[in-house]
């Protein structure tokens, strides 16, 4: 029982870490200050945001560090990198020191590496403490990363509402304080015990309660608005209290075996319309794999065309392939999910590139939109709405991330491929961009921001599970890092497009002709929104094509679990 309570403390600690280390989401809050202090064009400012996203390219380094160093050491290395990167930028903005532009770019890159390392620490902690419920633990923990911008808005409004540069101070100091706070639960981790069916059943109602608390937390931040520093303090205090409840709920909801069986039957009964994920089969399979009952020769032996692979692909003879769309949907498609793909096999897979295109044209374009919120609101004369828009994007990204766990909760009642959920959740993105292009009203701006946040949040949180299912759970670390290379590429391409249109329609500032270019009016982002909308349609098309190619694999997998 003591070990069981300790793992929930670790999960609550990862929730705190995720909630306060998504510092890249508040870039648009201080981007204008950085732009004017350094005298940058919009294109140069875009390179700073891109540099932060390029930090994700070094995500694999955190995995190597965790193989050689304790988790808490890697945690504080992450915090120190963020402290150095954001702290020096704050000194530059206040003219305490002077640094060349390329050094500031490197500082932004360091910030991105810091965020990626924090995420890896949380991933490892969830995997170690919840080996049989890893998707649920990861989805819950990662969801809170979407609340970071809203929390930093509250802290800035409460402590120093007159300075946008104060966000840099918060980004530098808060992750260090949170790392100290999370240190005790991490050091008190229980030894890794093999999962049992009883432990899986005992965990499921607690995950339900924690997800309900997460929804309450998101609604609390979304519906309550601060009007002054005092109200911001009160809302922030209430949010922290809700986060602390994540430590207490598992303790109070750990019932005796008889009480637990009653709760489990209530949620998992056949008459219920809502079901908990049944992980018993996955647990049994995991134990069989640990015993070595599956021979590796089946994975490496050559097969003839048309022969069914026991773990995945059904290779089709070109003589039986159909023409046109049917050929595209059927060629080399997955026969079952969870087959392991090494990188060389991954890049030769059509399913991977469809998945890559969906992410590139869906979630990544939403991230670039959030980086431009400061300039978008300024161009429409709505400077005072910047923090509101950031909070909206943050809150709806949080809800989107929570929805990513939905397929795991209802899979016993609804047999639907996770790639299908992804395709549906990408639909709001092009709709939002076309709405933004059609009107410059404050209401449309809020609606579009909310839709984009919801859609991109779902993809960010669900991507790890999708990558694991399509290309193998054992290779997910490498394969997912290959997938997210689309983020820095998209940040560069989409951001450069937006910056070029912005600078092309702008004029030098009022101070002098050498001042940064400022664009005021609907035309500053009208063309950009149209382009982004059409690109997002390509993402939706790619996701639906991926769904049609993989739905049969998901169906066969579900049939085998019955």
XYZ file of C-alpha atoms in Angstrom:
562
model
C 0.000 0.000 0.000
C 2.891 2.361 0.780
C 4.491 1.737 -2.616
C 1.115 2.330 -4.276
C 0.730 5.745 -2.618
C 4.272 6.756 -3.546
C 3.707 6.227 -7.254
C 0.693 8.554 -7.112
C 2.859 11.165 -5.426
C 5.271 10.871 -8.346
C 2.405 11.313 -10.825
C 1.214 14.413 -8.953
C 4.793 15.732 -9.050
C 4.934 15.270 -12.840
C 1.631 17.179 -13.090
C 3.248 20.111 -11.270
C 6.340 19.909 -13.465
C 4.298 19.864 -16.665
C 1.989 22.661 -15.506
C 4.849 25.100 -14.866
C 7.470 24.194 -17.483
C 5.616 24.832 -20.757
C 7.392 28.180 -20.976
C 7.375 28.225 -24.767
C 3.611 28.829 -24.770
C 3.935 32.349 -23.320
C 6.396 33.540 -25.990
C 3.760 35.753 -27.597
C 3.234 37.550 -24.255
C 6.725 39.083 -24.281
C 7.662 38.789 -27.970
C 6.802 42.445 -28.688
C 9.095 43.586 -25.855
C 11.903 41.415 -27.200
C 11.282 42.735 -30.707
C 11.511 46.402 -29.716
C 14.401 45.965 -27.279
C 16.567 44.256 -29.902
C 15.251 46.227 -32.891
C 14.209 43.097 -34.777
C 12.135 42.609 -37.877
C 9.256 40.147 -37.772
C 11.388 37.634 -39.688
C 14.180 37.909 -37.110
C 11.652 37.528 -34.293
C 10.344 34.396 -35.986
C 13.842 32.918 -35.939
C 13.867 33.253 -32.141
C 10.637 31.243 -31.873
C 12.018 28.731 -34.371
C 15.227 28.369 -32.354
C 13.179 27.371 -29.314
C 11.368 24.732 -31.375
C 14.685 23.466 -32.772
C 15.607 22.616 -29.201
C 13.334 19.592 -29.570
C 15.891 18.167 -31.996
C 18.102 17.424 -28.992
C 15.401 15.530 -27.138
C 17.323 12.288 -27.622
C 20.150 13.686 -25.467
C 17.898 13.662 -22.410
C 17.380 9.922 -22.898
C 21.143 9.363 -22.898
C 21.520 11.546 -19.813
C 18.867 9.536 -17.962
C 20.785 6.338 -18.718
C 23.813 7.688 -16.849
C 22.425 10.140 -14.284
C 19.669 10.019 -11.648
C 16.334 11.526 -12.660
C 16.605 14.375 -10.165
C 19.981 15.433 -11.582
C 18.559 15.614 -15.124
C 15.598 17.558 -13.726
C 17.859 20.254 -12.279
C 20.035 20.361 -15.399
C 16.830 21.165 -17.308
C 15.949 23.896 -14.812
C 19.445 25.403 -14.992
C 19.374 25.579 -18.806
C 16.061 27.454 -18.665
C 17.361 29.746 -15.910
C 20.402 30.645 -17.996
C 18.492 31.091 -21.264
C 15.587 33.187 -19.999
C 17.652 35.022 -17.375
C 20.171 36.348 -19.898
C 17.348 37.417 -22.228
C 15.833 39.427 -19.364
C 19.186 41.151 -18.797
C 19.406 41.978 -22.510
C 15.887 43.460 -22.580
C 16.756 45.725 -19.609
C 20.088 46.786 -21.170
C 22.081 45.306 -18.303
C 24.182 43.370 -20.808
C 24.510 43.497 -24.587
C 24.590 40.330 -26.666
C 24.761 39.776 -30.430
C 21.621 38.532 -32.139
C 23.024 35.065 -32.836
C 23.752 34.610 -29.098
C 20.120 35.427 -28.282
C 19.127 32.792 -30.855
C 21.313 30.273 -29.022
C 19.681 31.244 -25.721
C 16.244 30.540 -27.218
C 17.563 27.224 -28.472
C 18.717 26.403 -24.930
C 15.226 27.242 -23.642
C 13.747 24.727 -26.068
C 16.199 22.033 -24.984
C 15.249 22.702 -21.357
C 11.531 22.201 -22.046
C 12.184 18.986 -23.979
C 14.298 17.587 -21.126
C 11.552 18.365 -18.611
C 9.102 16.443 -20.790
C 11.440 13.464 -20.998
C 11.833 13.380 -17.204
C 8.047 13.257 -16.811
C 7.770 10.550 -19.480
C 10.314 8.369 -17.698
C 8.705 8.873 -14.279
C 5.262 7.915 -15.590
C 6.619 4.889 -17.441
C 8.532 3.583 -14.441
C 5.724 3.995 -11.940
C 2.781 2.999 -14.181
C 4.069 0.280 -16.526
C 0.581 -1.182 -17.042
C -1.292 2.152 -17.197
C 1.306 4.214 -19.019
C -1.044 5.776 -21.639
C -3.396 7.074 -18.938
C -0.574 8.421 -16.760
C 1.151 10.103 -19.693
C -2.045 11.633 -21.085
C -2.970 13.092 -17.706
C 0.505 14.450 -16.989
C 1.144 15.892 -20.458
C -2.277 17.559 -20.476
C -1.239 19.998 -17.768
C 1.553 21.324 -19.969
C -1.191 23.094 -21.893
C -2.088 25.161 -18.801
C 1.371 26.717 -18.478
C 0.580 29.898 -20.385
C -2.577 30.537 -18.339
C -0.668 30.017 -15.085
C 2.144 32.344 -16.130
C -0.420 34.984 -17.115
C -1.869 34.825 -13.607
C 1.572 35.058 -11.993
C 2.552 38.034 -14.158
C -0.726 39.863 -13.486
C -0.443 39.191 -9.769
C 3.207 40.188 -9.284
C 4.051 42.757 -11.975
C 1.220 43.503 -14.417
C 2.945 46.565 -15.893
C 5.933 44.692 -17.361
C 5.732 42.139 -20.152
C 9.435 41.407 -19.675
C 8.534 39.980 -16.266
C 7.495 36.781 -18.085
C 11.213 36.159 -18.705
C 11.900 36.355 -14.960
C 9.093 33.889 -14.269
C 10.265 31.533 -17.015
C 13.730 31.533 -15.462
C 12.818 31.107 -11.782
C 9.535 29.170 -11.539
C 10.813 25.884 -13.088
C 13.657 25.844 -10.538
C 11.207 26.308 -7.651
C 8.934 23.582 -9.027
C 11.909 21.239 -9.393
C 12.734 21.745 -5.718
C 9.084 21.111 -4.811
C 8.996 17.892 -6.866
C 12.316 16.628 -5.541
C 10.934 14.850 -2.445
C 8.331 12.686 -4.289
C 10.926 11.778 -6.916
C 13.516 10.736 -4.330
C 10.883 8.695 -2.495
C 9.968 6.579 -5.509
C 9.020 3.044 -4.614
C 10.901 0.072 -6.083
C 9.534 -1.087 -9.405
C 7.093 -3.929 -8.671
C 5.702 -6.125 -11.470
C 2.121 -5.059 -12.262
C -0.765 -7.331 -11.342
C -4.354 -7.482 -12.518
C -5.543 -6.317 -9.093
C -3.254 -3.289 -9.148
C -4.506 -2.324 -12.612
C -8.127 -2.501 -11.492
C -7.321 -0.583 -8.332
C -5.707 2.234 -10.310
C -8.502 2.811 -12.805
C -11.077 4.595 -10.568
C -8.297 6.865 -9.326
C -7.455 7.858 -12.908
C -11.132 8.672 -13.418
C -11.134 10.936 -10.355
C -7.903 12.673 -11.380
C -9.243 13.345 -14.879
C -12.435 14.818 -13.403
C -10.288 17.055 -11.197
C -8.284 18.060 -14.271
C -11.463 19.123 -16.099
C -12.528 21.153 -13.049
C -9.112 22.836 -12.994
C -9.338 23.738 -16.675
C -12.851 25.134 -16.342
C -11.786 27.093 -13.263
C -9.022 28.845 -15.216
C -11.204 29.352 -18.276
C -14.278 30.802 -16.591
C -12.667 33.012 -13.936
C -11.133 36.262 -15.159
C -8.805 38.500 -13.199
C -9.526 42.244 -13.092
C -6.643 43.336 -10.865
C -3.586 42.002 -9.050
C -5.584 40.848 -6.029
C -8.060 38.799 -8.072
C -5.141 37.274 -10.008
C -3.567 36.240 -6.692
C -6.803 34.639 -5.524
C -7.334 32.732 -8.796
C -3.697 31.595 -8.764
C -4.023 30.434 -5.156
C -7.169 28.474 -6.021
C -5.430 26.836 -8.988
C -2.491 25.747 -6.853
C -4.922 24.274 -4.311
C -6.578 22.272 -7.106
C -3.175 21.028 -8.246
C -2.273 20.002 -4.697
C -5.442 17.899 -4.559
C -3.734 15.543 -7.023
C -1.560 14.434 -4.087
C -4.511 13.746 -1.801
C -7.153 12.157 -4.020
C -5.314 8.823 -4.598
C -4.893 8.409 -0.827
C -8.585 8.890 -0.110
C -9.711 6.769 -3.078
C -7.628 3.704 -2.249
C -10.388 1.447 -0.861
C -10.321 -2.020 0.528
C -10.542 -4.904 -1.953
C -14.279 -5.455 -1.416
C -15.131 -1.796 -1.841
C -12.892 -1.590 -4.880
C -14.589 -4.521 -6.603
C -17.925 -2.747 -6.155
C -16.561 0.482 -7.680
C -14.927 -1.390 -10.528
C -18.113 -3.272 -11.380
C -20.097 -0.014 -11.374
C -17.798 1.548 -13.971
C -16.962 -1.516 -16.013
C -20.350 -3.287 -16.002
C -21.934 -4.203 -19.289
C -24.913 -1.988 -18.632
C -22.796 1.087 -18.170
C -22.413 3.508 -21.023
C -18.957 4.517 -19.818
C -16.164 1.993 -19.392
C -12.699 1.941 -17.995
C -9.865 0.707 -20.188
C -9.454 -3.031 -19.885
C -5.731 -3.557 -19.561
C -5.850 -7.158 -18.371
C -5.012 -8.540 -21.818
C -2.183 -6.059 -22.267
C -0.835 -7.005 -18.857
C -0.906 -10.701 -19.661
C 0.849 -10.044 -22.955
C 3.497 -7.987 -21.194
C 4.173 -10.779 -18.728
C 4.458 -13.289 -21.569
C 6.963 -11.071 -23.350
C 9.010 -10.813 -20.169
C 9.125 -14.591 -19.992
C 10.438 -14.740 -23.547
C 7.627 -16.848 -24.947
C 7.648 -15.025 -28.285
C 10.513 -16.015 -30.549
C 12.276 -13.239 -32.360
C 12.723 -15.321 -35.503
C 9.184 -14.494 -36.618
C 10.152 -10.842 -36.847
C 13.250 -11.367 -38.940
C 12.460 -14.308 -41.202
C 11.692 -13.439 -44.832
C 8.128 -13.798 -46.078
C 6.587 -14.250 -49.473
C 4.227 -11.731 -50.971
C 0.707 -12.204 -49.745
C 1.820 -13.981 -46.563
C 0.413 -12.613 -43.329
C 2.939 -11.294 -40.820
C 2.062 -12.342 -37.259
C 2.903 -8.861 -35.999
C 1.754 -6.454 -38.681
C 2.187 -5.837 -42.356
C 0.365 -7.746 -45.030
C 2.570 -7.475 -48.091
C 0.488 -7.526 -51.219
C 1.415 -8.956 -54.564
C 1.413 -6.283 -57.238
C -0.680 -8.608 -59.384
C -3.581 -8.367 -56.933
C -3.286 -4.647 -56.232
C -6.160 -2.476 -57.318
C -6.013 0.712 -59.266
C -6.484 4.352 -58.282
C -7.592 5.147 -54.751
C -8.005 1.486 -53.791
C -4.361 0.873 -54.646
C -3.266 3.799 -52.505
C -5.371 2.620 -49.582
C -4.267 -0.995 -49.806
C -0.580 -0.965 -50.740
C 1.666 -2.085 -47.868
C -0.863 -1.028 -45.275
C -0.802 -2.237 -41.690
C -2.496 -5.534 -41.059
C -2.287 -5.148 -37.272
C -0.992 -2.538 -34.887
C 2.003 -2.577 -32.503
C 4.532 -3.953 -34.994
C 8.032 -2.670 -34.269
C 9.547 -0.370 -36.917
C 13.207 0.526 -36.941
C 14.056 3.987 -38.357
C 15.036 2.609 -41.778
C 11.653 0.838 -42.050
C 9.830 3.847 -40.655
C 10.972 6.263 -43.351
C 9.942 3.784 -46.073
C 6.405 3.545 -44.729
C 3.637 5.480 -46.488
C 1.664 5.459 -43.248
C 4.461 7.327 -41.496
C 4.593 10.082 -44.091
C 0.823 10.495 -44.002
C 1.107 10.759 -40.224
C 4.014 13.199 -40.572
C 1.992 15.380 -42.961
C -1.022 15.371 -40.632
C 1.131 16.520 -37.707
C 3.065 19.028 -39.844
C -0.098 20.611 -41.255
C -2.169 20.274 -38.071
C -0.554 20.519 -34.649
C 2.594 22.367 -35.732
C 0.689 25.078 -37.563
C -1.360 25.620 -34.402
C 1.829 26.049 -32.378
C 3.122 28.678 -34.824
C -0.220 30.481 -34.562
C 0.177 30.677 -30.780
C 3.675 32.140 -31.205
C 2.177 34.955 -33.311
C -0.699 35.858 -30.993
C 1.109 38.954 -29.717
C 1.537 40.438 -33.207
C -1.921 39.297 -34.336
C -3.688 41.109 -31.501
C -1.447 44.164 -31.934
C -2.174 44.366 -35.673
C -5.928 44.378 -34.984
C -5.636 47.052 -32.309
C -6.459 44.562 -29.552
C -3.263 44.726 -27.504
C -5.176 44.388 -24.249
C -6.538 41.012 -25.421
C -3.139 39.335 -25.781
C -3.169 37.674 -22.354
C -6.820 36.678 -22.822
C -6.004 35.001 -26.135
C -3.016 33.223 -24.598
C -5.225 31.950 -21.778
C -7.859 30.767 -24.274
C -5.306 28.907 -26.371
C -3.734 27.431 -23.252
C -7.045 26.318 -21.691
C -8.462 24.764 -24.851
C -5.137 23.106 -25.599
C -5.443 21.587 -22.129
C -8.951 20.285 -22.872
C -7.740 18.913 -26.199
C -4.961 17.048 -24.416
C -7.446 15.593 -21.942
C -9.680 14.466 -24.813
C -6.710 12.545 -26.216
C -7.191 10.055 -23.374
C -10.854 9.537 -24.350
C -10.220 6.577 -26.680
C -8.570 4.701 -23.793
C -11.622 5.164 -21.564
C -14.307 4.193 -24.071
C -12.527 1.570 -26.144
C -14.597 -1.252 -24.614
C -17.798 0.366 -25.929
C -16.646 2.206 -29.064
C -14.375 0.345 -31.479
C -12.864 3.236 -33.420
C -9.289 3.739 -34.564
C -7.248 6.366 -32.746
C -6.201 7.693 -36.159
C -9.893 8.343 -36.824
C -10.180 10.427 -33.642
C -7.131 12.371 -34.780
C -8.683 13.088 -38.189
C -11.901 14.347 -36.578
C -10.038 16.569 -34.122
C -8.008 18.195 -36.914
C -11.153 19.458 -38.649
C -11.503 22.616 -36.480
C -8.089 23.938 -37.562
C -8.836 24.916 -41.209
C -12.289 26.124 -40.160
C -10.703 28.413 -37.578
C -8.209 29.924 -40.041
C -10.884 30.674 -42.619
C -13.014 32.307 -39.896
C -10.029 34.437 -38.874
C -9.484 35.479 -42.494
C -13.147 36.432 -42.919
C -13.438 38.723 -39.914
C -11.215 40.738 -37.597
C -13.710 41.009 -34.741
C -12.672 40.175 -31.207
C -15.285 37.426 -30.942
C -14.038 35.622 -34.063
C -10.451 35.960 -32.826
C -11.391 34.304 -29.530
C -13.371 31.552 -31.274
C -10.602 30.803 -33.775
C -7.955 30.727 -31.055
C -10.044 28.315 -28.982
C -10.617 25.935 -31.907
C -6.948 25.888 -32.869
C -5.889 25.286 -29.266
C -8.354 22.398 -28.879
C -7.258 20.732 -32.111
C -3.501 21.085 -31.648
C -3.695 20.078 -27.975
C -5.350 16.784 -28.889
C -2.629 15.985 -31.409
C 0.228 16.939 -29.074
C -1.037 14.597 -26.345
C -2.257 11.763 -28.565
C 0.795 11.600 -30.803
C 2.856 9.382 -28.475
C 0.096 6.762 -28.296
C -0.496 6.878 -32.064
C 3.225 6.506 -32.778
C 3.408 3.581 -30.361
C 0.422 1.812 -31.932
C 1.380 2.319 -35.561
C 5.115 1.737 -35.326
C 5.724 -0.247 -32.143
C 5.871 0.516 -28.404
C 9.515 -0.487 -27.973
C 10.699 1.913 -30.677
C 8.466 4.823 -29.718
C 11.314 6.883 -28.218
C 13.316 7.013 -31.435
C 10.343 7.054 -33.808
C 8.549 9.868 -31.998
C 11.691 12.021 -32.045
C 11.826 11.473 -35.813
C 8.167 12.505 -36.067
C 8.554 15.758 -34.135
C 11.304 16.986 -36.430
C 8.333 18.479 -38.261
C 7.922 21.026 -35.422
C 11.105 23.067 -36.025
C 10.696 22.696 -39.793
C 7.092 23.886 -39.617
C 7.996 26.661 -37.200
C 10.576 27.924 -39.672
C 8.386 27.626 -42.785
C 5.070 28.835 -41.370
C 6.673 31.501 -39.236
C 8.709 32.808 -42.174
C 5.544 32.986 -44.290
C 3.709 34.962 -41.600
C 6.678 37.252 -40.961
C 7.180 37.998 -44.666
C 3.529 38.939 -45.127
C 3.635 41.031 -41.935
C 6.794 42.955 -42.904
C 5.497 43.395 -46.458
C 2.380 45.183 -45.235
C 4.030 47.108 -42.400
C 5.985 50.301 -42.008
C 8.819 51.443 -39.709
C 7.884 52.424 -36.167
C 6.995 55.929 -35.110
C 10.302 56.607 -33.373
C 12.568 56.410 -36.430
C 12.930 54.695 -39.754
C 15.318 52.219 -38.123
C 12.685 51.102 -35.636
C 11.119 47.652 -35.997
C 8.450 47.347 -38.668
C 4.915 47.576 -37.307
C 1.860 46.436 -39.256
C -1.627 47.591 -38.329
C -4.727 46.277 -40.057
C -6.471 43.126 -41.216
C -4.102 42.695 -44.164
C -1.184 41.927 -41.814
C -2.354 38.313 -41.411
C -5.176 37.925 -43.944
C -3.011 36.196 -46.574
C -1.270 34.162 -43.879
C -4.580 32.868 -42.504
C -5.685 31.811 -45.986
C -2.428 29.966 -46.630
C -2.532 28.314 -43.227
C -6.149 27.309 -43.825
C -5.356 25.568 -47.114
C -2.310 23.890 -45.590
C -4.471 22.677 -42.691
C -6.850 21.112 -45.229
C -3.912 19.057 -46.515
C -3.328 17.914 -42.945
C -6.963 16.862 -42.582
C -6.843 15.001 -45.902
C -3.656 13.188 -44.857
C -5.171 12.209 -41.508
C -8.321 10.784 -43.095
C -6.263 8.852 -45.631
C -4.194 7.468 -42.771
C -7.395 6.503 -40.969
C -8.774 4.622 -43.991
C -5.470 2.766 -44.346
C -5.247 1.781 -40.662
C -8.851 1.271 -39.534
C -8.821 -2.415 -40.485
C -5.659 -2.961 -38.415
C -7.332 -1.414 -35.376
C -10.466 -3.451 -35.957
C -8.516 -6.714 -36.131
C -6.635 -5.795 -32.982
C -9.872 -5.125 -31.096
C -11.351 -8.392 -32.365
C -8.326 -10.293 -31.061
C -8.808 -8.741 -27.618
C -12.366 -10.082 -27.307
